[in-house]
Short mmCIF file of C-alpha atoms and ligand atoms in Angstrom, two decimals:
data_model
loop_
_atom_site.label_atom_id
_atom_site.label_comp_id
_atom_site.label_asym_id
_atom_site.label_seq_id
_atom_site.Cartn_x
_atom_site.Cartn_y
_atom_site.Cartn_z
CA MET A 22 92.76 95.35 79.68
CA LYS A 23 96.24 94.45 78.32
CA GLY A 24 98.43 97.51 77.54
CA LYS A 25 96.37 99.87 79.77
CA ARG A 26 98.56 102.42 81.54
CA VAL A 27 98.20 102.24 85.32
CA LEU A 28 99.50 104.91 87.68
CA ILE A 29 100.43 103.62 91.18
CA ILE A 30 99.89 106.53 93.60
CA ASN A 31 101.80 104.94 96.40
CA ARG A 32 105.26 103.86 97.53
CA GLY A 33 107.10 101.24 99.41
CA GLU A 34 106.24 97.57 99.59
CA ILE A 35 102.60 98.04 98.38
CA ALA A 36 103.78 99.88 95.20
CA ILE A 37 106.12 97.00 94.43
CA ARG A 38 103.32 94.36 95.09
CA ILE A 39 101.02 96.34 92.74
CA ALA A 40 103.64 96.85 90.02
CA LYS A 41 104.45 93.08 90.00
CA ALA A 42 100.67 92.26 89.56
CA LEU A 43 100.18 94.85 86.75
CA ASN A 44 103.32 93.51 84.91
CA GLU A 45 102.05 89.91 85.26
CA LEU A 46 98.68 90.84 83.78
CA GLY A 47 100.27 92.68 80.83
CA LEU A 48 99.37 96.22 81.87
CA VAL A 49 101.89 99.09 81.98
CA SER A 50 102.95 99.93 85.54
CA VAL A 51 103.74 103.57 85.96
CA GLY A 52 105.41 104.56 89.28
CA VAL A 53 105.81 107.97 90.89
CA TRP A 54 108.54 109.53 92.93
CA THR A 55 108.66 112.66 94.98
CA ASP A 56 111.42 115.09 96.02
CA ASN A 57 111.81 113.62 99.55
CA GLU A 58 112.55 110.09 98.33
CA THR A 59 115.97 109.17 97.19
CA GLU A 60 116.21 106.14 94.98
CA PRO A 61 112.80 104.77 95.79
CA PRO A 62 113.02 100.96 95.39
CA HIS A 63 109.48 100.57 93.90
CA LEU A 64 110.57 102.28 90.66
CA GLU A 65 112.73 99.35 89.83
CA TYR A 66 109.63 97.19 89.44
CA CYS A 67 107.65 99.77 87.30
CA GLN A 68 107.94 99.93 83.53
CA GLU A 69 107.75 103.74 83.58
CA TRP A 70 108.14 106.39 86.25
CA VAL A 71 107.01 109.99 86.57
CA HIS A 72 108.00 112.75 88.89
CA LEU A 73 105.47 113.98 91.44
CA SER A 74 107.09 117.23 92.64
CA GLY A 75 106.96 118.33 96.25
CA ASN A 76 108.46 117.64 99.67
CA ASN A 77 105.49 116.58 101.78
CA ASN A 78 102.51 114.34 101.41
CA LYS A 79 100.16 117.32 100.97
CA GLU A 80 102.10 118.47 97.95
CA THR A 81 102.48 114.95 96.61
CA TYR A 82 100.63 111.71 97.44
CA LEU A 83 97.59 113.56 98.73
CA ASN A 84 97.46 116.38 96.09
CA ILE A 85 94.56 115.53 93.78
CA PRO A 86 94.97 118.44 91.30
CA LYS A 87 98.67 117.60 90.78
CA ILE A 88 97.92 113.93 90.33
CA MET A 89 95.20 114.66 87.87
CA LYS A 90 97.67 116.71 85.78
CA LEU A 91 100.06 113.86 85.64
CA ILE A 92 97.28 111.51 84.56
CA GLU A 93 96.39 113.78 81.74
CA HIS A 94 99.94 114.48 80.64
CA TYR A 95 101.03 110.82 80.71
CA LYS A 96 97.80 109.48 79.20
CA ILE A 97 97.01 107.31 82.14
CA ASP A 98 94.06 104.88 81.86
CA ALA A 99 93.70 103.76 85.46
CA VAL A 100 94.98 104.46 88.99
CA HIS A 101 95.80 102.05 91.75
CA PRO A 102 95.89 103.79 95.17
CA GLY A 103 97.37 101.06 97.41
CA TYR A 104 96.55 101.70 101.07
CA GLY A 105 96.62 104.90 103.08
CA PHE A 106 97.01 108.23 101.15
CA LEU A 107 94.06 108.66 98.77
CA SER A 108 92.92 105.06 98.80
CA GLU A 109 89.69 105.86 100.64
CA ASN A 110 89.16 109.39 99.48
CA ARG A 111 85.74 110.10 98.06
CA GLU A 112 86.82 113.28 96.17
CA PHE A 113 89.65 111.37 94.43
CA SER A 114 87.48 108.47 93.30
CA GLU A 115 84.80 110.94 92.03
CA THR A 116 87.27 113.08 90.15
CA LEU A 117 88.81 110.06 88.44
CA ALA A 118 85.28 108.85 87.49
CA ALA A 119 84.40 112.23 86.06
CA LYS A 120 87.55 112.15 83.90
CA GLY A 121 86.81 108.57 82.68
CA VAL A 122 89.89 107.28 84.44
CA THR A 123 89.47 103.77 86.02
CA PHE A 124 89.92 103.66 89.81
CA ILE A 125 91.29 100.30 90.86
CA GLY A 126 88.95 100.06 93.87
CA PRO A 127 85.26 100.28 94.55
CA ASN A 128 82.74 102.71 93.08
CA PRO A 129 82.81 106.20 94.55
CA ILE A 130 79.54 105.69 96.38
CA ALA A 131 80.82 102.69 98.17
CA VAL A 132 83.99 104.70 99.11
CA HIS A 133 81.76 107.50 100.48
CA LYS A 134 79.41 105.24 102.40
CA MET A 135 82.10 103.12 104.01
CA GLY A 136 84.71 105.91 104.29
CA ALA A 137 83.45 107.63 107.39
CA LYS A 138 83.07 105.44 110.52
CA ASP A 139 79.73 107.09 111.54
CA ILE A 140 78.06 106.64 108.17
CA SER A 141 79.34 103.05 107.75
CA LYS A 142 78.08 102.04 111.22
CA GLN A 143 74.68 103.40 110.32
CA ILE A 144 74.62 101.37 107.01
CA ALA A 145 75.71 98.21 108.90
CA LYS A 146 73.00 98.76 111.47
CA GLU A 147 70.33 99.20 108.68
CA ALA A 148 71.64 95.96 107.10
CA GLY A 149 70.82 94.15 110.37
CA VAL A 150 74.48 93.80 111.40
CA PRO A 151 75.38 94.33 115.10
CA VAL A 152 77.50 97.41 115.70
CA VAL A 153 79.54 98.40 118.74
CA PRO A 154 77.22 100.33 121.03
CA GLY A 155 77.73 104.08 120.98
CA SER A 156 76.66 107.30 119.29
CA THR A 157 74.59 106.91 116.08
CA GLY A 158 76.58 109.67 114.37
CA GLU A 159 79.10 112.36 115.10
CA ILE A 160 78.98 113.95 118.54
CA GLU A 161 79.24 117.69 118.85
CA SER A 162 80.44 118.37 122.36
CA VAL A 163 82.02 117.18 125.53
CA GLU A 164 78.58 117.13 127.23
CA GLU A 165 77.13 114.87 124.61
CA ALA A 166 80.05 112.46 125.02
CA ILE A 167 79.52 112.42 128.82
CA LYS A 168 75.82 111.85 128.42
CA LEU A 169 76.50 108.84 126.20
CA GLY A 170 79.23 107.56 128.46
CA ASN A 171 76.73 107.54 131.40
CA GLU A 172 74.21 105.86 129.20
CA ILE A 173 76.27 102.96 127.67
CA GLY A 174 78.65 102.70 130.59
CA TYR A 175 82.41 103.18 130.92
CA PRO A 176 84.96 102.76 129.50
CA ILE A 177 84.16 104.42 126.21
CA LEU A 178 86.34 105.22 123.19
CA LEU A 179 86.50 108.66 121.53
CA LYS A 180 87.19 107.96 117.96
CA ALA A 181 87.83 110.12 114.85
CA VAL A 182 85.22 109.36 112.19
CA ALA A 183 87.85 109.90 109.49
CA GLY A 184 90.46 107.87 111.33
CA GLY A 185 92.81 105.14 110.20
CA GLY A 186 96.11 103.46 110.99
CA GLY A 187 95.11 103.32 114.72
CA LYS A 188 95.35 107.14 114.98
CA GLY A 189 92.71 109.41 116.51
CA MET A 190 91.28 107.27 119.23
CA ARG A 191 91.52 107.32 123.02
CA PRO A 192 89.79 105.22 125.76
CA CYS A 193 88.08 107.16 128.55
CA TYR A 194 87.31 105.57 131.97
CA ASN A 195 85.13 108.36 133.34
CA GLU A 196 83.83 111.89 132.84
CA LYS A 197 87.13 113.44 133.82
CA ASP A 198 88.96 111.47 131.08
CA ILE A 199 86.45 112.71 128.48
CA LYS A 200 86.92 116.35 129.60
CA GLU A 201 90.70 115.99 129.47
CA ASN A 202 90.86 114.10 126.06
CA PHE A 203 88.05 115.45 123.90
CA SER A 204 89.86 118.37 122.32
CA ALA A 205 93.19 116.59 122.05
CA VAL A 206 91.53 113.82 120.01
CA GLN A 207 89.76 116.41 117.86
CA ARG A 208 93.10 118.12 117.24
CA GLU A 209 94.77 114.81 116.33
CA ALA A 210 91.92 113.98 114.04
CA LEU A 211 92.17 117.34 112.29
CA SER A 212 95.94 117.21 111.86
CA SER A 213 96.00 113.58 110.71
CA PHE A 214 92.82 113.32 108.62
CA GLY A 215 91.87 116.95 107.88
CA TYR A 216 88.61 116.39 109.76
CA ALA A 217 87.90 116.84 113.48
CA GLY A 218 84.56 114.89 113.76
CA LEU A 219 84.45 112.27 116.58
CA LEU A 220 82.12 109.44 117.60
CA VAL A 221 81.71 107.55 120.91
CA GLU A 222 81.90 103.83 121.20
CA LYS A 223 81.77 101.41 124.08
CA TYR A 224 85.38 100.40 124.71
CA ILE A 225 85.19 96.61 124.67
CA LEU A 226 87.74 95.00 127.04
CA ASN A 227 90.11 92.40 125.81
CA PRO A 228 88.47 91.84 122.49
CA HIS A 229 89.70 90.21 119.27
CA HIS A 230 90.14 92.07 116.01
CA ILE A 231 88.76 89.75 113.33
CA GLU A 232 88.25 90.92 109.84
CA VAL A 233 86.84 89.28 106.65
CA GLN A 234 88.31 89.70 103.20
CA ILE A 235 85.78 90.53 100.53
CA LEU A 236 86.20 90.26 96.78
CA ALA A 237 83.34 91.44 94.60
CA ASP A 238 82.91 92.05 90.92
CA LYS A 239 80.97 94.64 88.98
CA LYS A 240 78.11 92.21 88.23
CA GLY A 241 76.78 92.07 91.83
CA ASN A 242 78.71 88.94 92.87
CA VAL A 243 80.17 89.34 96.42
CA TYR A 244 82.50 86.60 97.86
CA HIS A 245 84.31 86.28 101.08
CA LEU A 246 87.85 84.86 101.44
CA PHE A 247 87.47 83.91 105.12
CA GLU A 248 88.80 85.78 108.06
CA ARG A 249 92.09 87.10 109.52
CA GLU A 250 92.82 87.71 113.20
CA CYS A 251 94.76 90.88 113.75
CA SER A 252 94.69 91.15 117.56
CA ILE A 253 98.40 91.70 118.15
CA GLN A 254 98.54 95.49 118.03
CA ARG A 255 100.51 98.37 119.35
CA ARG A 256 98.85 101.84 119.49
CA HIS A 257 95.64 100.28 118.01
CA GLN A 258 97.59 99.22 114.92
CA LYS A 259 98.33 95.65 113.89
CA ILE A 260 101.84 94.20 114.01
CA VAL A 261 101.05 90.44 113.68
CA GLU A 262 98.20 88.95 111.67
CA GLU A 263 97.16 85.44 111.00
CA ALA A 264 94.54 83.47 108.97
CA PRO A 265 92.44 81.59 109.93
CA SER A 266 91.67 83.07 113.43
CA PRO A 267 92.80 80.91 116.28
CA PHE A 268 90.00 82.36 118.46
CA ILE A 269 87.38 81.18 116.03
CA GLY A 270 89.41 77.93 115.72
CA THR A 271 87.23 74.98 114.79
CA ASP A 272 83.94 76.74 115.41
CA GLU A 273 82.72 76.52 111.82
CA ALA A 274 79.26 77.99 112.59
CA LEU A 275 80.86 81.12 114.00
CA ARG A 276 83.23 81.34 110.99
CA LYS A 277 80.31 81.05 108.67
CA ALA A 278 78.22 83.68 110.62
CA ILE A 279 80.99 86.29 110.57
CA CYS A 280 81.92 85.74 106.94
CA GLU A 281 78.30 85.88 105.80
CA THR A 282 77.76 89.02 107.85
CA ALA A 283 80.63 90.65 106.05
CA VAL A 284 79.12 89.75 102.72
CA ARG A 285 75.89 91.38 103.86
CA CYS A 286 77.76 94.63 104.74
CA ALA A 287 79.48 94.64 101.35
CA LYS A 288 76.26 93.99 99.49
CA ALA A 289 74.59 96.88 101.37
CA VAL A 290 76.86 99.34 99.57
CA ASN A 291 77.00 97.49 96.24
CA TYR A 292 80.60 96.78 96.81
CA ASP A 293 82.58 95.90 93.65
CA SER A 294 86.33 95.41 94.54
CA ALA A 295 88.60 93.92 97.12
CA GLY A 296 87.79 95.21 100.60
CA THR A 297 87.70 94.27 104.24
CA VAL A 298 84.93 94.28 106.85
CA GLU A 299 86.51 94.62 110.30
CA PHE A 300 84.79 93.33 113.48
CA ILE A 301 85.51 93.43 117.17
CA MET A 302 84.80 90.01 118.82
CA ALA A 303 84.23 90.14 122.52
CA GLU A 304 85.37 87.40 124.93
CA ASP A 305 81.88 85.80 124.68
CA LYS A 306 82.34 85.49 120.88
CA LYS A 307 79.69 88.11 120.15
CA PHE A 308 80.98 90.15 117.22
CA TYR A 309 80.28 93.71 116.24
CA PHE A 310 80.90 95.70 113.00
CA LEU A 311 83.89 98.12 113.41
CA GLU A 312 84.50 99.58 109.98
CA MET A 313 84.98 98.68 106.35
CA ASN A 314 88.30 99.37 104.61
CA THR A 315 87.54 100.04 100.94
CA ARG A 316 90.96 99.14 99.68
CA ILE A 317 93.65 96.49 99.68
CA GLN A 318 94.97 95.94 103.14
CA VAL A 319 98.48 95.62 104.50
CA GLU A 320 97.84 92.05 105.61
CA HIS A 321 96.23 90.77 102.38
CA PRO A 322 99.02 88.26 101.67
CA ILE A 323 97.95 85.85 104.54
CA THR A 324 94.60 85.44 102.85
CA GLU A 325 96.32 84.85 99.44
CA GLU A 326 98.48 82.16 101.12
CA ILE A 327 95.56 80.22 102.63
CA THR A 328 93.19 80.55 99.61
CA GLY A 329 95.72 80.53 96.67
CA ILE A 330 93.85 83.62 95.27
CA ASP A 331 95.88 86.61 94.16
CA LEU A 332 93.90 89.51 95.61
CA VAL A 333 95.74 92.28 93.95
CA ALA A 334 95.48 90.70 90.49
CA ASN A 335 91.79 90.02 90.99
CA MET A 336 91.23 93.55 92.19
CA ILE A 337 92.80 94.86 88.98
CA LYS A 338 90.79 92.44 86.88
CA VAL A 339 87.41 93.37 88.31
CA ALA A 340 88.24 97.11 87.88
CA PHE A 341 88.39 96.42 84.13
CA ASP A 342 85.30 94.29 84.30
CA GLN A 343 87.20 91.07 83.69
CA PRO A 344 86.05 87.77 85.25
CA LEU A 345 87.51 86.71 88.63
CA ASP A 346 89.84 83.67 88.76
CA PHE A 347 87.06 81.56 90.48
CA LYS A 348 83.46 81.01 89.74
CA SER A 349 81.69 80.47 93.09
CA GLN A 350 82.00 80.74 96.83
CA GLU A 351 82.50 76.99 96.94
CA ASP A 352 85.76 77.43 94.86
CA ILE A 353 87.26 79.26 97.81
CA LYS A 354 88.78 76.99 100.47
CA ILE A 355 91.17 77.43 103.37
CA GLN A 356 94.25 75.35 103.04
CA GLY A 357 96.85 75.52 105.91
CA HIS A 358 97.69 78.45 107.99
CA SER A 359 99.45 81.77 107.29
CA ILE A 360 101.01 84.34 109.66
CA GLU A 361 102.40 87.78 108.85
CA LEU A 362 104.84 89.88 110.84
CA ARG A 363 104.99 93.63 110.03
CA ILE A 364 108.65 94.58 109.91
CA CYS A 365 108.94 98.18 110.97
CA ALA A 366 111.71 100.73 111.41
CA GLU A 367 111.04 101.16 115.11
CA ASP A 368 112.56 100.60 118.48
CA PRO A 369 111.66 97.08 119.55
CA ILE A 370 111.13 98.11 123.14
CA THR A 371 109.47 101.53 122.90
CA MET A 372 107.89 100.58 119.52
CA LEU A 373 108.37 104.20 118.34
CA PRO A 374 109.59 104.97 114.79
CA ALA A 375 113.33 104.90 114.44
CA PRO A 376 114.34 106.18 111.00
CA GLY A 377 117.92 105.96 109.71
CA LYS A 378 120.03 104.47 106.92
CA ILE A 379 120.13 100.81 106.24
CA VAL A 380 123.67 99.52 105.84
CA GLY A 381 123.24 95.85 105.45
CA PHE A 382 120.50 93.52 104.32
CA GLU A 383 120.45 89.77 104.02
CA THR A 384 117.88 87.02 103.86
CA THR A 385 118.00 83.29 104.28
CA PHE A 386 114.60 81.71 104.38
CA PRO A 387 113.16 78.26 104.59
CA GLN A 388 110.39 76.83 102.37
CA GLY A 389 107.03 78.50 102.84
CA ILE A 390 108.29 82.10 103.39
CA ARG A 391 107.28 85.18 101.41
CA PHE A 392 108.88 88.58 102.10
CA ASP A 393 106.99 91.61 100.65
CA HIS A 394 109.25 94.56 101.27
CA CYS A 395 111.05 97.70 99.97
CA ILE A 396 114.45 97.21 101.57
CA TYR A 397 117.86 97.42 99.96
CA PRO A 398 121.22 98.27 101.46
CA LYS A 399 121.79 102.07 101.62
CA PHE A 400 118.05 102.73 101.66
CA THR A 401 117.23 105.66 103.97
CA VAL A 402 114.13 105.42 106.11
CA THR A 403 112.82 108.88 106.65
CA PRO A 404 110.29 110.16 109.24
CA ASP A 405 108.06 111.44 106.39
CA PHE A 406 106.35 108.07 105.85
CA ASP A 407 105.04 105.14 107.68
CA PRO A 408 107.82 103.07 109.34
CA MET A 409 106.65 99.77 107.90
CA LEU A 410 109.39 98.33 105.63
CA GLY A 411 107.95 94.94 104.81
CA LYS A 412 105.94 91.94 105.79
CA LEU A 413 107.41 88.52 106.56
CA ILE A 414 104.83 85.93 105.71
CA ALA A 415 104.80 82.21 106.51
CA LYS A 416 102.52 79.49 105.14
CA GLY A 417 102.45 76.21 106.97
CA PHE A 418 100.42 73.03 106.84
CA SER A 419 99.21 73.91 110.41
CA ARG A 420 99.59 76.93 112.75
CA ASP A 421 102.48 75.28 114.59
CA VAL A 422 104.27 74.70 111.37
CA ALA A 423 103.68 78.33 110.32
CA ILE A 424 105.11 79.60 113.64
CA ARG A 425 108.07 77.29 113.36
CA LYS A 426 108.91 78.49 109.81
CA LEU A 427 108.47 82.11 110.79
CA ARG A 428 110.84 81.70 113.88
CA ASN A 429 113.36 80.17 111.55
CA ALA A 430 112.92 82.82 108.85
CA ILE A 431 113.27 85.82 111.20
CA ASP A 432 116.67 84.51 112.34
CA GLY A 433 117.59 84.63 108.68
CA LEU A 434 116.39 88.25 108.21
CA ILE A 435 119.19 90.70 108.77
CA ILE A 436 118.59 94.44 108.41
CA ASP A 437 121.37 96.59 109.83
CA GLY A 438 122.11 100.16 110.44
CA ILE A 439 118.61 100.92 111.80
CA LYS A 440 116.54 99.74 114.68
CA THR A 441 113.71 97.35 113.78
CA ASN A 442 110.97 95.39 115.65
CA ILE A 443 112.63 92.06 114.63
CA PRO A 444 113.78 91.37 118.26
CA LEU A 445 110.17 91.99 119.52
CA HIS A 446 108.73 89.52 116.92
CA LYS A 447 111.21 86.95 118.08
CA VAL A 448 109.92 87.29 121.70
CA ILE A 449 106.29 87.06 120.49
CA LEU A 450 106.95 83.94 118.36
CA ASP A 451 108.57 82.17 121.44
CA GLU A 452 105.93 83.32 123.89
CA GLU A 453 103.52 80.64 125.27
CA ASN A 454 100.27 82.62 125.03
CA PHE A 455 100.97 83.39 121.32
CA LYS A 456 102.08 79.87 120.56
CA ASN A 457 98.83 78.50 122.08
CA GLY A 458 96.79 81.07 120.21
CA HIS A 459 95.54 82.66 123.44
CA TYR A 460 95.72 86.37 122.91
CA SER A 461 93.46 89.45 122.51
CA THR A 462 94.12 93.10 121.52
CA SER A 463 95.41 93.62 125.08
CA TYR A 464 98.32 91.19 124.36
CA ILE A 465 101.07 93.84 124.24
CA SER A 466 99.78 95.71 127.37
CA LEU A 467 99.13 92.47 129.34
CA ILE A 468 101.98 90.09 128.35
CA LYS A 469 104.52 92.90 127.66
CA PRO A 470 106.76 91.06 125.23
CA GLN A 471 108.65 94.29 124.72
CA GLU A 472 110.06 93.86 128.24
CA LYS A 473 111.58 90.51 127.27
CA VAL A 474 113.60 91.84 124.30
CA LEU A 475 117.03 90.75 125.17
CA VAL A 476 120.01 93.09 125.15
CA LYS A 477 121.78 90.03 123.87
CA GLU A 478 119.87 90.47 120.67
CA GLU A 479 121.60 93.80 120.26
CA ILE A 480 125.02 92.21 120.73
CA LYS A 481 124.06 89.51 118.28
CA SER A 482 122.82 92.21 115.91
CA PHE A 483 126.21 93.91 116.17
CA MET A 484 127.96 90.74 115.26
CA LEU A 485 125.62 90.23 112.31
CA LYS A 486 126.13 93.84 111.23
CA VAL A 487 129.76 93.15 110.63
CA ALA A 488 128.84 90.12 108.50
CA ALA A 489 126.15 92.08 106.62
CA ILE A 490 128.65 94.90 105.81
CA GLU A 491 131.01 92.34 104.47
CA MET A 492 128.18 90.87 102.41
CA ASN A 493 127.24 94.29 101.11
CA GLN A 494 130.82 94.94 100.01
CA LEU A 495 130.59 91.74 98.10
CA GLY A 496 127.60 93.03 96.26
CA GLY A 497 124.99 92.21 98.82
CA VAL A 498 121.80 90.23 98.45
CA LYS A 499 118.71 92.25 97.41
P1 ADP B 502 95.39 97.91 107.39
O1 ADP B 502 94.10 98.53 107.75
O2 ADP B 502 95.58 97.64 106.04
O3 ADP B 502 95.65 96.76 108.31
P2 ADP B 502 96.86 100.12 108.65
O4 ADP B 502 95.70 100.56 109.51
O5 ADP B 502 98.06 99.77 109.36
O6 ADP B 502 96.51 98.93 107.60
O7 ADP B 502 97.11 101.27 107.64
C1 ADP B 502 98.04 101.11 106.56
C2 ADP B 502 98.58 102.45 106.16
O8 ADP B 502 97.53 103.33 105.69
C3 ADP B 502 99.33 103.20 107.22
O9 ADP B 502 100.37 103.94 106.67
C4 ADP B 502 98.24 104.10 107.79
O10 ADP B 502 98.86 105.17 108.40
C5 ADP B 502 97.50 104.42 106.53
N1 ADP B 502 96.15 104.74 106.71
C6 ADP B 502 95.16 103.84 107.10
N2 ADP B 502 93.90 104.39 107.11
C7 ADP B 502 94.10 105.74 106.89
C8 ADP B 502 93.29 106.94 106.83
N3 ADP B 502 91.98 106.82 107.01
N4 ADP B 502 93.83 108.08 106.51
C9 ADP B 502 95.18 108.19 106.26
N5 ADP B 502 95.98 107.14 106.35
C10 ADP B 502 95.48 105.93 106.63
P1 ADP B 503 91.45 102.24 112.32
O1 ADP B 503 90.58 102.96 111.25
O2 ADP B 503 92.49 103.12 112.94
O3 ADP B 503 91.90 100.92 111.86
P2 ADP B 503 89.43 100.81 113.95
O4 ADP B 503 88.15 101.36 114.34
O5 ADP B 503 89.52 99.75 112.94
O6 ADP B 503 90.36 101.98 113.48
O7 ADP B 503 90.11 100.27 115.23
C1 ADP B 503 91.52 99.95 115.35
C2 ADP B 503 91.74 99.09 116.60
O8 ADP B 503 91.39 99.83 117.77
C3 ADP B 503 90.97 97.86 116.68
O9 ADP B 503 91.51 96.78 115.91
C4 ADP B 503 90.84 97.57 118.12
O10 ADP B 503 91.99 96.93 118.58
C5 ADP B 503 90.76 98.98 118.75
N1 ADP B 503 89.31 99.33 118.92
C6 ADP B 503 88.59 100.12 118.03
N2 ADP B 503 87.36 100.25 118.49
C7 ADP B 503 87.27 99.59 119.66
C8 ADP B 503 86.27 99.34 120.59
N3 ADP B 503 85.11 99.92 120.49
N4 ADP B 503 86.57 98.63 121.69
C9 ADP B 503 87.77 98.11 121.86
N5 ADP B 503 88.76 98.28 120.96
C10 ADP B 503 88.54 98.96 119.83
MG1 MG B 504 90.67 99.43 111.20
#
């Protein structure tokens, strides 16, 4: 494995995370940059970098023929796709396999089977795993959706089978909603994922998003690394995640049941990498398979913090058929509690992307904090990419300690020149329901922390901006 040349077809914080793991394991990290990225910070962590020409994702990070040319020209042995982009693309994993290039991810058949939400639900069902009630496959028409709506009962969710990142889904409360939304969701699916297919699911009210981390090798061993709760979401996308789940709490039987169910799903597709089985858990604690993400996830660090297992390093090792760092399921234990805040370039009140140029950046963190990010002073956040800049992660002896550390850390995280969701995170960390661990995916719409974002924060931010600019002139802290 040592000395193998690995191309990272991604950018931002995850490209940095992967480069660090590759360097640590003695592989050669090769980064890419495109024409619409000026001074991409991830290159600093790569040992080599190559140019991927083009101004938009179709021409660059999603362009399989162009990437294959780079692989050939620069004698690349393996590819790490990160998350998003080509990470769950069947054609990409098959093309690499055909050329004898190692894909740092699961085998192409697992990518295919778990890639589309309709096929994966069918597989889960066959494996005896409960799935959210709804259509068995893709639905073809408005009439079919209405028929299903009447059968399973409203509300229902129209969902893109190729969807991801919370995009391409809309709840419908009656027939009229279906008629009004059907073609709009199809259009969104086509433009975001290149495929218009939809499915119908029962829209479960006030559920919990609970997912299980899987790590499997190429010898048929499948392990779970316990669960994460990711119920604090905006636009169906996570912004705060924690492990273990406060909703499961001390119910060890439930924890065991959901973790073992996830292993069953992974085994059903001969899974052989790091991956995540996502579930929706209803208020009555019944859980249903939602989807499987056949890649490393944004929130993987909280699992690393509570288990002490480096997921990215182990994912790389299994791709090269090297043994995992542990020997059995019993070696994997939960110790303490970890919480992650996604730090995004977005308005803290509207939660909409807010690109711009960072003018100041400073961090002062207590013990127990990890910040996986791609920020530096003068970095320009463009609308071309996801607005997530980094993840602030706390590890504490208990959930209360993790919250306390995170609250302290976020006061010491200064990003100036752009709007971020830092003020929103401060409100959430101080909010009673969150502090007590009482929240569901309806948290943002029910509790409305965004309305409690203080204008005072903006004034404070202005004061800190002056200090940060001064710091920057002194050389800044990276
Ligand atoms: P995670 O599932 O790891 O918690 P997200 O759902 O927030 O993370 O997605 C992480 C990134 O990957 C985002 O930039 C998101 O837009 C992108 N992404 C996720 N799934 C897909 C998909 N199926 N197609 C395209 N992009 C995706
Ligand atoms: P993505 O691929 O975009 O991550 P998911 O199917 O994982 O899509 O769903 C994302 C989020 O949308 C879930 O975490 C949950 O909050 C919400 N959601 C999805 N399906 C349902 C459902 N059937 N009922 C209630 N909420 C749902
Ligand atoms: Mg999901």
